[in-house]
Coordinates of C-alpha atoms in Angstrom, one line a residue:
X1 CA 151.2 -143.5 94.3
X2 CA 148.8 -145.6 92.1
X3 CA 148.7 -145.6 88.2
X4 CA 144.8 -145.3 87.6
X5 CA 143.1 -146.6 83.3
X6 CA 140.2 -144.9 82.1
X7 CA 138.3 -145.9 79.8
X8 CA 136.5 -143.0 78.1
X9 CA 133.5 -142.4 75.3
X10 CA 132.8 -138.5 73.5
X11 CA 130.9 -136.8 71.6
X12 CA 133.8 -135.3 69.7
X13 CA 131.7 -132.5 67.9
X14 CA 132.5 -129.6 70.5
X15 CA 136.2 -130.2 71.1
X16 CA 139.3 -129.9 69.2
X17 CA 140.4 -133.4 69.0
X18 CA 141.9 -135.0 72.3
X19 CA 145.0 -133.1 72.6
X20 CA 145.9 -130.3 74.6
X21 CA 146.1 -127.2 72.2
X22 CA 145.9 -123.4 72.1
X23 CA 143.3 -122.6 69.8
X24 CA 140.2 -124.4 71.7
X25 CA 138.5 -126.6 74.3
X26 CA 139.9 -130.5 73.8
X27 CA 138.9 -133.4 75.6
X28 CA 142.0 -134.4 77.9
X29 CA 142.1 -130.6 78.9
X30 CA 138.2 -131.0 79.9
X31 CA 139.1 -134.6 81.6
X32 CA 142.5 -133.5 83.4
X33 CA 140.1 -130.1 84.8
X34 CA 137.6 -132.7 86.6
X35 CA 140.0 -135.4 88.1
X36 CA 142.2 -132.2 89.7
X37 CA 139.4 -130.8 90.9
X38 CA 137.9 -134.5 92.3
X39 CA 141.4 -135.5 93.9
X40 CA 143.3 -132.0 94.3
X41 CA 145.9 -132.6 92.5
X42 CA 147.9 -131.7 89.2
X43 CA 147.1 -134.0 87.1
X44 CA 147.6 -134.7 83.4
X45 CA 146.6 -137.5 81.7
X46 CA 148.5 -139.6 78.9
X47 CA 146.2 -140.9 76.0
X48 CA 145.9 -143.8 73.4
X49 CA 144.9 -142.1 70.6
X50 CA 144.8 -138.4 69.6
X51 CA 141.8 -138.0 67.5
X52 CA 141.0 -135.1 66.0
X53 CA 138.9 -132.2 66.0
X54 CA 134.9 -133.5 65.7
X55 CA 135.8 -137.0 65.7
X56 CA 133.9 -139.2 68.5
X57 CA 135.0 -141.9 70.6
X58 CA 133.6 -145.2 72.5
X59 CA 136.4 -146.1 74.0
X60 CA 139.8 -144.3 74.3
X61 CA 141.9 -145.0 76.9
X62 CA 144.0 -142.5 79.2
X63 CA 145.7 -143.0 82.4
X64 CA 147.0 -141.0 85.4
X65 CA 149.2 -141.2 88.5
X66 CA 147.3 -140.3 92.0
X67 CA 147.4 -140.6 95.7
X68 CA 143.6 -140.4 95.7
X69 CA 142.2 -142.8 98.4
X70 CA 139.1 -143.4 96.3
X71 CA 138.5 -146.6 95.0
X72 CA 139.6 -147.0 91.8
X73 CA 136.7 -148.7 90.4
X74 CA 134.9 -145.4 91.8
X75 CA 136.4 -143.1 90.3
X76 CA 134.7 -143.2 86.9
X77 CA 131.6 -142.4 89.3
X78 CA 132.9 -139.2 90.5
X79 CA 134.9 -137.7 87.5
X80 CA 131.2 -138.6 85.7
X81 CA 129.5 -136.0 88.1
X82 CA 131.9 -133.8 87.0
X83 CA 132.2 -134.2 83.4
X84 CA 129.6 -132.4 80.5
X85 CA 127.3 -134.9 79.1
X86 CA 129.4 -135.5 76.1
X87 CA 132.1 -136.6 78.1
X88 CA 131.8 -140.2 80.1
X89 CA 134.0 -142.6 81.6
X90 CA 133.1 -146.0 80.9
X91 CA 135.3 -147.9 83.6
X92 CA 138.1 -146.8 86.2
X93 CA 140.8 -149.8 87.3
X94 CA 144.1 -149.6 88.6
X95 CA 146.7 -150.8 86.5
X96 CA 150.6 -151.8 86.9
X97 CA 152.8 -148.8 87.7
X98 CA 154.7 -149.5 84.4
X99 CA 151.4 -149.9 82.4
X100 CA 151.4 -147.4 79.2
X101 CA 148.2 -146.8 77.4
X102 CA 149.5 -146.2 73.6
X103 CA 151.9 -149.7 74.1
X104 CA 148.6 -151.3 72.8
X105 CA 148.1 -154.9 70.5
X106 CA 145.2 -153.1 67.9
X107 CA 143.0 -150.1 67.7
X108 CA 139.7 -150.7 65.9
X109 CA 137.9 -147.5 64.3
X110 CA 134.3 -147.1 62.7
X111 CA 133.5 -144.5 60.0
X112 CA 130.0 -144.1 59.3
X113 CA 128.3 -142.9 55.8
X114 CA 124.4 -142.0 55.5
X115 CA 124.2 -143.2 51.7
X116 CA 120.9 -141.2 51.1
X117 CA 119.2 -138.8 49.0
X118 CA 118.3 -136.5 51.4
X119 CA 120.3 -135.6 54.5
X120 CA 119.0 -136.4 57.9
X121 CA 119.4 -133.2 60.4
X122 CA 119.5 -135.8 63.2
X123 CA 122.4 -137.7 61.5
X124 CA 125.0 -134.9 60.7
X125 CA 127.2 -134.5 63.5
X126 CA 127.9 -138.5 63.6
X127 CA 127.7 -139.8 59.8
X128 CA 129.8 -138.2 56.4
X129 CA 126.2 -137.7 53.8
X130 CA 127.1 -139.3 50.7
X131 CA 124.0 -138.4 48.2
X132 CA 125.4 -140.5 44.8
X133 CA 125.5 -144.2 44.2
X134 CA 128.0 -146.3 45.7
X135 CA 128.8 -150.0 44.5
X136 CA 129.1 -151.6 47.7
X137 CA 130.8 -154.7 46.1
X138 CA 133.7 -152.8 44.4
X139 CA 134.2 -151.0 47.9
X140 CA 134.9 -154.6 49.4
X141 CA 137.4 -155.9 46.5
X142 CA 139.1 -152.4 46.8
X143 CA 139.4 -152.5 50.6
X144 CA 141.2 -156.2 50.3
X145 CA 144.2 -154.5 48.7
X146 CA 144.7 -152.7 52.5
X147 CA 144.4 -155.7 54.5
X148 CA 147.8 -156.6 55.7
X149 CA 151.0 -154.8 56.3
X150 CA 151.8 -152.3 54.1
X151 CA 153.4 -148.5 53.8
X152 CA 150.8 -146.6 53.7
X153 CA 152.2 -143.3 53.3
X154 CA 149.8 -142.1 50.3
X155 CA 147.2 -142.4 52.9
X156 CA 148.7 -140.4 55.5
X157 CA 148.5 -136.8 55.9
X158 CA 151.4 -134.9 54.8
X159 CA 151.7 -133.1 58.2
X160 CA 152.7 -136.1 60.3
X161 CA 156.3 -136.3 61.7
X162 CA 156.3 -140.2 61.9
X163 CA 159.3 -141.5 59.8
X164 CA 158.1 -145.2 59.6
X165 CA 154.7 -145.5 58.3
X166 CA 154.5 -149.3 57.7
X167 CA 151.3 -150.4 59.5
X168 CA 149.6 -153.5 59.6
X169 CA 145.5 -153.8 59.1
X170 CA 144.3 -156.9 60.4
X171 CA 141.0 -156.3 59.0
X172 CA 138.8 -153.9 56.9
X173 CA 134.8 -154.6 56.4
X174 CA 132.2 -152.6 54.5
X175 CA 128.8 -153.3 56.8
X176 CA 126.0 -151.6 54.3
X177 CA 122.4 -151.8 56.5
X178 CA 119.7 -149.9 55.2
X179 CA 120.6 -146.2 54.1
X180 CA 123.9 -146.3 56.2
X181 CA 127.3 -148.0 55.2
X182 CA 129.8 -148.9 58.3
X183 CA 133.4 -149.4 57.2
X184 CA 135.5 -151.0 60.1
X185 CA 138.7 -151.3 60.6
X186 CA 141.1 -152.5 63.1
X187 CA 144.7 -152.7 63.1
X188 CA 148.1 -152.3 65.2
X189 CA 148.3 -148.5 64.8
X190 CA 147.5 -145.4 62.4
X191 CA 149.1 -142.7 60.9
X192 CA 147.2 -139.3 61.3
X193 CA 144.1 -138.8 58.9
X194 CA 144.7 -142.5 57.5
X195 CA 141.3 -144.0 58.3
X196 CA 139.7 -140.9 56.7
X197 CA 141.7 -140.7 53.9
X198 CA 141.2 -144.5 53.1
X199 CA 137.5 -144.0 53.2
X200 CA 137.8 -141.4 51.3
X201 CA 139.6 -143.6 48.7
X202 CA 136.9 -146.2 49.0
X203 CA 134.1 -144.0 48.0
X204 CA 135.7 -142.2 45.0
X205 CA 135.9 -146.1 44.0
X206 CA 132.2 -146.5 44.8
X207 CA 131.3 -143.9 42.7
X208 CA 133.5 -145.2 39.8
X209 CA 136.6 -142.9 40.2
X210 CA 138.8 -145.8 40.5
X211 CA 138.7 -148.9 40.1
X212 CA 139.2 -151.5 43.0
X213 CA 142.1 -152.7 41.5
X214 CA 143.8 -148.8 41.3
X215 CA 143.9 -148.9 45.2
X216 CA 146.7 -151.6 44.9
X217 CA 148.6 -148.4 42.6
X218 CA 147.7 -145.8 45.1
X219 CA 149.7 -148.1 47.8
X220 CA 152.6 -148.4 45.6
X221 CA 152.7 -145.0 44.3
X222 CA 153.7 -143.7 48.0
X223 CA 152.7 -140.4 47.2
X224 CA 149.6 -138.7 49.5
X225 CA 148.3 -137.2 46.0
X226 CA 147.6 -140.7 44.8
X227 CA 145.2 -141.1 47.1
X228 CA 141.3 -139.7 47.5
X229 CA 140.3 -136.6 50.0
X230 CA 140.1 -136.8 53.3
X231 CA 136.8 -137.8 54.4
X232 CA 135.1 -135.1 56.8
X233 CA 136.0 -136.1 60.9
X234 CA 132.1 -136.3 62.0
X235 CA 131.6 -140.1 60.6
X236 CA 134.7 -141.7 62.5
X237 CA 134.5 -143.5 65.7
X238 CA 137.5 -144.8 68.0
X239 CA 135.4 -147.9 69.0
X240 CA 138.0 -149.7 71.6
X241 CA 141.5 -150.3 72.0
X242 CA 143.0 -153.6 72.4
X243 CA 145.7 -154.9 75.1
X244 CA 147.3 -158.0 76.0
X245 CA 145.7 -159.5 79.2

């Protein structure tokens, strides 16, 4: 028995987040259908990061035990031939038998706006259309007030089941180029609907809303209902995930 790391990129705009659920088609349920079908066996995966419904990936990570005789570099290969097109695995290795996908050092996430006018049809299922104004500038100073470790339970949905939600951001960039505004962010972990709820913090304080200076009073208020919406799922990529060599 072998433990087996995939690396895996979605379109996440036909599935209902990664999990395994009752109500509709997810990704792991789509990946764990192709590798028992390529090696014969039951398998389920375990995964990094469970993102929701719609939102996309470049680089999740899941792993599986196997007593496949295919190579493990291979195996990306074959699950590929078996996957839809919005499904692909990026790299297979082998990994240490005790090797744990979510005991990771940082995740770092992308949420993308199309700052425009007009709305682009070919845009819509990867970027949240913002039509108004936004002052990039007071989006930066705002975002600095996030950058470290803090409790960040106003920016965490009110759903989750997690009793400690002190995380650390190691860093938080707003990337404007052209009619589209990347906001990056990386740190050791996050609670559910936090990177969308942050960005939809920072551009109520593009528009004016709040000030940059309020988002330092949304932190400390600990209350959900400090905080802006929740920005829609569409813009947000899981770029990578990071591990101690």
């Amino acid at each position: 028995m072998k433990r087996l790391k995939l690396t895996v990129a979605y379109d996440g705009t036909n599935y209902c987040g990664w999990q395994i659920q009752p109500n509709g088609i997810t990704v792991e349920e789509v990946l764990n259908r192709a590798l028992r079908k390529l090696t014969g066996e039951g398998i389920t995966v375990i995964g990094a990061s469970r993102t929701d419904s719609g939102v996309h990936a470049l680089g999740n990570v899941a792993v599986f035990d196997s007593e496949t005789s295919i190579p493990p570099e291979r195996i990306s290969y074959a699950l590929n031939q078996r996957l839809p097109d919005d499904i692909v695995v990026i790299r297979s290795e082998e990994v240490s038998a005790d090797w744990h996908p979510r005991y990771c050092n940082s995740k770092t996430y992308e949420y993308h706006i199309l700052n425009a006018k007009i709305p682009d049809p070919t845009r819509r299922l990867t970027r949240y259309f913002v039509s108004f104004d936004l002052d990039i500038e007071k989006m930066k100073k705002a975002a600095q007030y996030l950058v470290g470790t803090h409790d960040f339970v106003s920016f965490c949905n009110v759903r989750t089941d997690v009793e400690d939600t002190v995380r650390t951001i190691y860093s938080l960039d707003i990337l404007p180029v052209g009619d589209e505004i990347t906001i990056r962010i990386q740190g050791n972990g996050f609670l559910y609907n936090m990177v969308r709820i942050i960005v939809g913090t920072l551009v109520r304080v593009g528009r004016g809303f709040y000030t940059p200076e309020q988002v330092q009073e949304i932190l400390e208020a600990k209350n959900r209902k400090a905080a802006g919406v929740t920005a829609p799922p569409q813009g947000l990529f899981l770029v990578g995930i990071e591990y101690e060599e």
